[in-house]
Tab-separated table of C-alpha atoms in Angstrom:
chain	number	residue	atom	x	y	z
A	1	MET	CA	-26.433	0.717	0.740
A	2	ARG	CA	-23.932	0.871	-1.671
A	3	LYS	CA	-23.947	5.103	-2.026
A	4	VAL	CA	-22.022	5.943	-5.685
A	5	LEU	CA	-19.797	9.226	-6.449
A	6	LEU	CA	-18.852	11.747	-8.195
A	7	LEU	CA	-15.337	12.255	-7.427
A	8	LEU	CA	-14.639	13.615	-4.476
A	9	SER	CA	-18.552	13.842	-2.583
A	10	MET	CA	-19.603	11.894	-0.402
A	11	GLY	CA	-19.110	11.751	3.595
A	12	VAL	CA	-20.936	9.433	6.521
A	13	PHE	CA	-20.220	11.431	9.903
A	14	ALA	CA	-19.043	8.706	12.253
A	15	LEU	CA	-17.181	8.476	15.607
A	16	GLN	CA	-17.489	4.819	15.994
A	17	ALA	CA	-15.136	2.012	15.554
A	18	SER	CA	-15.769	0.398	12.220
A	19	ALA	CA	-14.250	-1.278	8.586
A	20	ASP	CA	-15.055	1.300	5.340
A	21	VAL	CA	-14.704	-0.240	2.318
A	22	VAL	CA	-13.880	2.762	-0.630
A	23	THR	CA	-13.642	1.710	-4.281
A	24	PHE	CA	-12.127	4.413	-6.479
A	25	LEU	CA	-13.318	3.708	-9.822
A	26	ALA	CA	-12.071	4.021	-13.489
A	27	ALA	CA	-15.430	5.763	-15.440
A	28	ASP	CA	-16.713	3.259	-17.749
A	29	ALA	CA	-15.001	0.380	-16.308
A	30	LEU	CA	-18.745	-0.987	-15.676
A	31	SER	CA	-19.580	-1.402	-18.630
A	32	CYS	CA	-16.817	-4.679	-18.887
A	33	PRO	CA	-19.442	-6.958	-18.595
A	34	LEU	CA	-17.219	-9.909	-16.659
A	35	LEU	CA	-15.903	-6.784	-14.404
A	36	GLU	CA	-17.682	-7.887	-10.547
A	37	LYS	CA	-18.988	-5.024	-8.908
A	38	PRO	CA	-16.813	-2.948	-6.636
A	39	GLN	CA	-17.595	-2.563	-2.781
A	40	GLY	CA	-18.084	-0.466	-0.459
A	41	THR	CA	-18.492	3.015	-1.070
A	42	VAL	CA	-17.535	3.421	-4.826
A	43	VAL	CA	-15.828	6.927	-6.479
A	44	VAL	CA	-16.244	7.568	-9.940
A	45	LEU	CA	-12.492	8.558	-11.360
A	46	PRO	CA	-13.738	10.823	-14.200
A	47	GLU	CA	-12.592	10.153	-17.975
A	48	GLY	CA	-8.899	11.988	-18.560
A	49	PHE	CA	-8.682	12.541	-14.941
A	50	TYR	CA	-4.274	12.918	-13.560
A	51	PHE	CA	-2.787	13.552	-10.386
A	52	ASP	CA	-1.007	15.940	-11.571
A	53	THR	CA	-1.560	17.617	-14.477
A	54	PRO	CA	0.119	18.641	-17.415
A	55	ALA	CA	0.647	22.160	-18.597
A	56	GLU	CA	-1.049	22.012	-21.640
A	57	ARG	CA	-4.604	21.122	-20.532
A	58	ILE	CA	-7.489	23.510	-19.302
A	59	PRO	CA	-8.875	24.262	-16.807
A	60	GLU	CA	-7.148	22.606	-14.473
A	61	ASN	CA	-3.072	23.996	-15.566
A	62	LEU	CA	-0.820	22.891	-13.034
A	63	ILE	CA	-3.229	21.892	-10.479
A	64	LYS	CA	-2.155	18.753	-7.862
A	65	LYS	CA	-5.104	16.908	-7.225
A	66	SER	CA	-6.217	14.392	-4.720
A	67	VAL	CA	-9.752	11.506	-4.738
A	68	ALA	CA	-10.808	10.805	-1.310
A	69	SER	CA	-13.643	9.673	0.737
A	70	ASP	CA	-14.292	10.273	4.417
A	71	ASN	CA	-11.801	8.093	5.444
A	72	ILE	CA	-9.666	7.876	2.461
A	73	MET	CA	-7.294	9.827	0.368
A	74	ILE	CA	-5.360	8.930	-2.653
A	75	SER	CA	-2.567	11.515	-3.749
A	76	GLY	CA	0.049	11.547	-6.826
A	77	SER	CA	3.474	11.017	-6.796
A	78	ILE	CA	6.442	11.430	-9.468
A	79	GLY	CA	8.656	8.888	-7.846
A	80	ALA	CA	11.675	7.956	-9.926
A	81	ALA	CA	9.781	9.647	-13.416
A	82	GLU	CA	10.269	13.049	-14.129
A	83	LYS	CA	6.524	13.902	-14.167
A	84	MET	CA	3.212	12.634	-12.817
A	85	THR	CA	1.210	11.473	-16.489
A	86	SER	CA	-1.013	8.884	-14.141
A	87	TYR	CA	-4.787	9.312	-15.558
A	88	VAL	CA	-7.426	7.991	-16.773
A	89	THR	CA	-9.005	6.489	-20.082
A	90	SER	CA	-11.277	3.420	-22.119
A	91	GLY	CA	-12.621	2.289	-18.794
A	92	GLY	CA	-9.077	2.560	-16.150
A	93	PHE	CA	-6.900	3.813	-14.448
A	94	ARG	CA	-3.224	3.708	-15.917
A	95	TRP	CA	-0.953	4.080	-13.556
A	96	TYR	CA	2.417	4.004	-15.291
A	97	LEU	CA	6.125	2.607	-14.110
A	98	GLN	CA	7.770	5.209	-11.004
A	99	GLN	CA	4.978	7.154	-10.772
A	100	ALA	CA	3.831	6.821	-6.913
A	101	LEU	CA	0.438	6.849	-5.417
A	102	THR	CA	0.220	8.107	-1.225
A	103	PHE	CA	-3.042	6.363	0.604
A	104	THR	CA	-3.423	8.586	3.478
A	105	PRO	CA	-6.212	7.658	6.279
A	106	ALA	CA	-8.241	9.672	7.809
A	107	ALA	CA	-7.601	10.933	11.778
A	108	GLY	CA	-8.230	7.860	13.748
A	109	MET	CA	-8.038	5.519	10.839
A	110	SER	CA	-5.915	3.288	10.052
A	111	ILE	CA	-5.409	0.805	6.427
A	112	THR	CA	-5.462	-2.672	6.861
A	113	LYS	CA	-5.950	-3.826	2.854
A	114	ILE	CA	-5.426	-2.539	-0.569
A	115	ARG	CA	-6.274	-4.470	-3.828
A	116	VAL	CA	-5.644	-3.686	-7.056
A	117	ARG	CA	-7.830	-4.621	-9.591
A	118	THR	CA	-6.673	-4.902	-13.929
A	119	GLN	CA	-7.814	-5.041	-17.029
A	120	THR	CA	-5.648	-7.995	-18.433
A	121	GLU	CA	-2.766	-10.134	-17.371
A	122	ALA	CA	-0.752	-8.518	-20.494
A	123	GLN	CA	-1.596	-5.303	-18.199
A	124	THR	CA	-1.084	-6.681	-14.257
A	125	LYS	CA	3.116	-5.487	-13.324
A	126	PRO	CA	3.628	-6.655	-10.044
A	127	ILE	CA	3.042	-4.073	-7.411
A	128	PRO	CA	6.233	-3.476	-4.463
A	129	GLY	CA	4.541	-5.680	-1.072
A	130	PHE	CA	1.142	-6.831	-2.855
A	131	GLU	CA	0.154	-9.982	-3.836
A	132	THR	CA	-1.128	-11.888	-6.612
A	133	ALA	CA	-5.033	-13.194	-4.984
A	134	ALA	CA	-4.699	-17.283	-5.456
A	135	ALA	CA	-8.287	-17.181	-7.530
A	136	ASN	CA	-7.335	-13.915	-9.692
A	137	PRO	CA	-4.281	-13.470	-10.961
A	138	LEU	CA	-5.791	-9.947	-12.079
A	139	LEU	CA	-6.488	-9.039	-8.476
A	140	GLN	CA	-3.037	-7.924	-6.539
A	141	VAL	CA	-3.063	-7.749	-2.825
A	142	TRP	CA	-1.875	-5.617	0.397
A	143	THR	CA	-2.115	-6.259	4.146
A	144	GLY	CA	-1.312	-4.382	7.132
A	145	SER	CA	-2.030	-1.633	8.795
A	146	SER	CA	-0.728	1.964	8.813
A	147	SER	CA	-1.954	5.032	10.444
A	148	GLU	CA	0.759	6.311	8.327
A	149	PRO	CA	0.201	7.437	4.317
A	150	LEU	CA	1.863	4.917	2.454
A	151	LEU	CA	3.652	5.104	-0.369
A	152	ILE	CA	3.413	2.592	-3.198
A	153	GLU	CA	5.197	2.906	-6.071
A	154	SER	CA	4.977	1.175	-9.594
A	155	THR	CA	8.368	-0.076	-10.121
A	156	ASN	CA	7.566	-2.827	-12.667
A	157	GLY	CA	6.162	-1.503	-15.120
A	158	GLN	CA	2.216	-0.244	-15.980
A	159	ASN	CA	-1.072	-0.720	-14.193
A	160	ARG	CA	-3.808	-0.416	-16.092
A	161	CYS	CA	-6.711	-0.830	-13.136
A	162	PHE	CA	-10.114	-0.851	-13.429
A	163	TRP	CA	-10.681	-0.229	-9.445
A	164	ILE	CA	-8.363	0.474	-6.278
A	165	GLU	CA	-9.684	-0.586	-3.408
A	166	VAL	CA	-8.935	0.369	0.121
A	167	THR	CA	-10.456	-1.318	3.183
A	168	THR	CA	-10.086	1.264	6.840
A	169	GLU	CA	-10.254	0.553	10.215
A	170	GLY	CA	-10.721	2.342	13.071
A	171	THR	CA	-12.831	5.502	14.939
A	172	THR	CA	-12.034	8.784	12.573
A	173	SER	CA	-12.059	11.838	14.482
A	174	GLN	CA	-12.097	13.356	11.156
A	175	VAL	CA	-14.456	15.937	9.911
A	176	ALA	CA	-16.230	14.322	6.951
A	177	MET	CA	-15.505	15.974	3.478
A	178	PRO	CA	-18.316	18.702	1.508
A	179	VAL	CA	-20.486	17.281	-0.678
A	180	CYS	CA	-21.217	19.540	-3.962
A	181	THR	CA	-24.354	18.871	-4.579
A	182	ALA	CA	-24.315	20.711	-8.553
A	183	SER	CA	-24.407	18.601	-11.708
A	184	TYR	CA	-21.034	17.306	-12.602
A	185	PRO	CA	-19.157	18.335	-14.795
A	186	ALA	CA	-21.303	20.466	-16.487
A	187	VAL	CA	-23.814	22.966	-14.727
A	188	GLY	CA	-25.993	26.043	-16.024
A	189	VAL	CA	-24.714	30.052	-15.843
A	190	ASN	CA	-27.983	29.898	-13.500
A	191	GLU	CA	-27.862	26.868	-11.691
A	192	ASP	CA	-26.391	26.754	-8.048
A	193	ILE	CA	-23.577	25.588	-6.520
A	194	ARG	CA	-24.389	24.362	-3.193
A	195	PHE	CA	-22.120	22.789	-0.375
A	196	GLU	CA	-23.213	19.845	2.746
A	197	CYS	CA	-21.017	18.751	4.806
A	198	ALA	CA	-22.605	15.506	7.293
A	199	THR	CA	-20.808	16.824	10.128
A	200	PRO	CA	-23.017	18.681	12.453
A	201	GLY	CA	-21.530	22.058	12.732
A	202	ALA	CA	-19.357	21.973	10.693
A	203	THR	CA	-17.491	24.995	8.539
A	204	ILE	CA	-16.622	25.253	5.049
A	205	HIS	CA	-14.010	26.616	3.236
A	206	TYR	CA	-13.882	27.137	-0.693
A	207	THR	CA	-12.294	27.910	-3.726
A	208	THR	CA	-13.160	28.429	-7.405
A	209	ASP	CA	-9.855	28.689	-8.175
A	210	GLY	CA	-7.844	25.474	-8.579
A	211	SER	CA	-6.038	26.555	-5.643
A	212	GLU	CA	-6.420	23.946	-2.371
A	213	PRO	CA	-8.724	26.195	0.313
A	214	THR	CA	-7.226	26.784	3.183
A	215	VAL	CA	-9.124	27.882	6.566
A	216	ASP	CA	-8.935	31.640	4.791
A	217	SER	CA	-10.220	30.915	2.441
A	218	PRO	CA	-13.969	32.224	1.323
A	219	VAL	CA	-16.530	30.328	3.952
A	220	TYR	CA	-18.946	28.494	2.327
A	221	SER	CA	-22.641	30.658	3.346
A	222	SER	CA	-24.982	30.773	0.923
A	223	PRO	CA	-25.473	28.637	-3.497
A	224	PHE	CA	-23.278	30.769	-5.893
A	225	ARG	CA	-23.323	30.356	-9.434
A	226	LEU	CA	-20.389	30.369	-11.545
A	227	SER	CA	-19.928	33.155	-14.737
A	228	ASP	CA	-17.104	30.714	-15.988
A	229	ASP	CA	-15.121	27.428	-16.273
A	230	ALA	CA	-14.287	26.787	-13.107
A	231	VAL	CA	-12.629	24.022	-10.466
A	232	VAL	CA	-13.602	24.766	-7.411
A	233	ARG	CA	-12.511	22.889	-4.199
A	234	ALA	CA	-13.720	22.976	-0.310
A	235	ILE	CA	-12.973	21.750	2.975
A	236	ALA	CA	-14.744	21.602	6.275
A	237	VAL	CA	-13.197	22.345	9.653
A	238	LYS	CA	-14.341	22.330	12.884
A	239	ASP	CA	-13.447	22.003	16.127
A	240	GLY	CA	-11.576	19.601	18.473
A	241	MET	CA	-11.532	17.878	15.312
A	242	THR	CA	-9.569	17.027	12.536
A	243	GLN	CA	-9.987	18.990	9.378
A	244	SER	CA	-11.630	16.856	6.118
A	245	PHE	CA	-9.872	15.927	3.269
A	246	PRO	CA	-10.180	18.000	0.254
A	247	SER	CA	-13.305	17.758	-1.955
A	248	TYR	CA	-12.145	18.354	-6.249
A	249	GLY	CA	-15.004	19.274	-8.889
A	250	GLU	CA	-14.205	20.568	-11.939
A	251	TYR	CA	-17.260	22.124	-14.073
A	252	PHE	CA	-18.127	23.593	-17.124
A	253	VAL	CA	-21.350	26.325	-17.576
A	254	VAL	CA	-23.031	26.132	-20.221
A	255	PRO	CA	-24.573	29.358	-21.022
A	256	ALA	CA	-28.852	30.337	-20.864
A	257	GLY	CA	-30.273	28.922	-23.348
A	258	LEU	CA	-28.544	25.225	-23.938
A	259	SER	CA	-29.486	22.239	-22.317
A	260	VAL	CA	-26.612	19.198	-21.431
A	261	ALA	CA	-27.135	15.405	-22.445
A	262	LYS	CA	-24.898	13.362	-21.439
A	263	TYR	CA	-23.726	10.417	-23.442
A	264	ASP	CA	-22.677	6.682	-22.743
A	265	PHE	CA	-19.665	5.887	-24.559
A	266	SER	CA	-20.472	1.956	-24.274
A	267	ASP	CA	-23.986	2.862	-25.880
A	268	TRP	CA	-24.126	4.671	-29.095
A	269	LYS	CA	-27.953	5.558	-29.285
A	270	SER	CA	-28.028	6.654	-25.879
A	271	LEU	CA	-27.784	10.402	-27.197
A	272	GLU	CA	-31.234	9.416	-29.528
């Protein structure tokens, strides 16, 4: 079964050897009718998402972020550039020149394949260590085996990616990532914020100020509400296991008496 996530929300507790495929998909990428269906678990990268947010953006000023599922996390690194400005827009992730992505596997897992699907040949530049797929010039592939984080820098120019797919294999000993069940990204002032974790007996710690949670952060014990816009992050921990990757969500609070309508940018009639 294919599972769709809205930025960092997912977890399947597993202590069994298996291959796991996760596709990090740019928002609205599937509006392209020629794009093949992504494989495995899908993590949607929202429109406007930055790994390292410029100081002028609100509410996530200066927050360094990552995207993850249970078995793989991607974070941004500066590389040779002065700042990390790669971001999601117009159905693609713009991976800029001299900016790097770090791929971190969960404890007990190894990265065995990374596939990068770009939008057009003009927006495709060779990625060091990758090979171009024989059947598709818009698909670059890395194969190998790494249980340690992989840092991959875009050294030949900008790649505009529909998606980045990562395959991991192994037996995980890491806690599943917490899932926030609230609607996204707008929540009502009276809407409960709830967390779930697929690892039985795990404890969830969270923050609402954008800081990365630790075991000293507040323990999630019951649903709570937001009075103002907030960046909510969470981790899950359990004795004898490696703590989960951090979840991340930007929430905008809608005052009482107002409703939220979703607009599909590929269908201008979606608000009718």
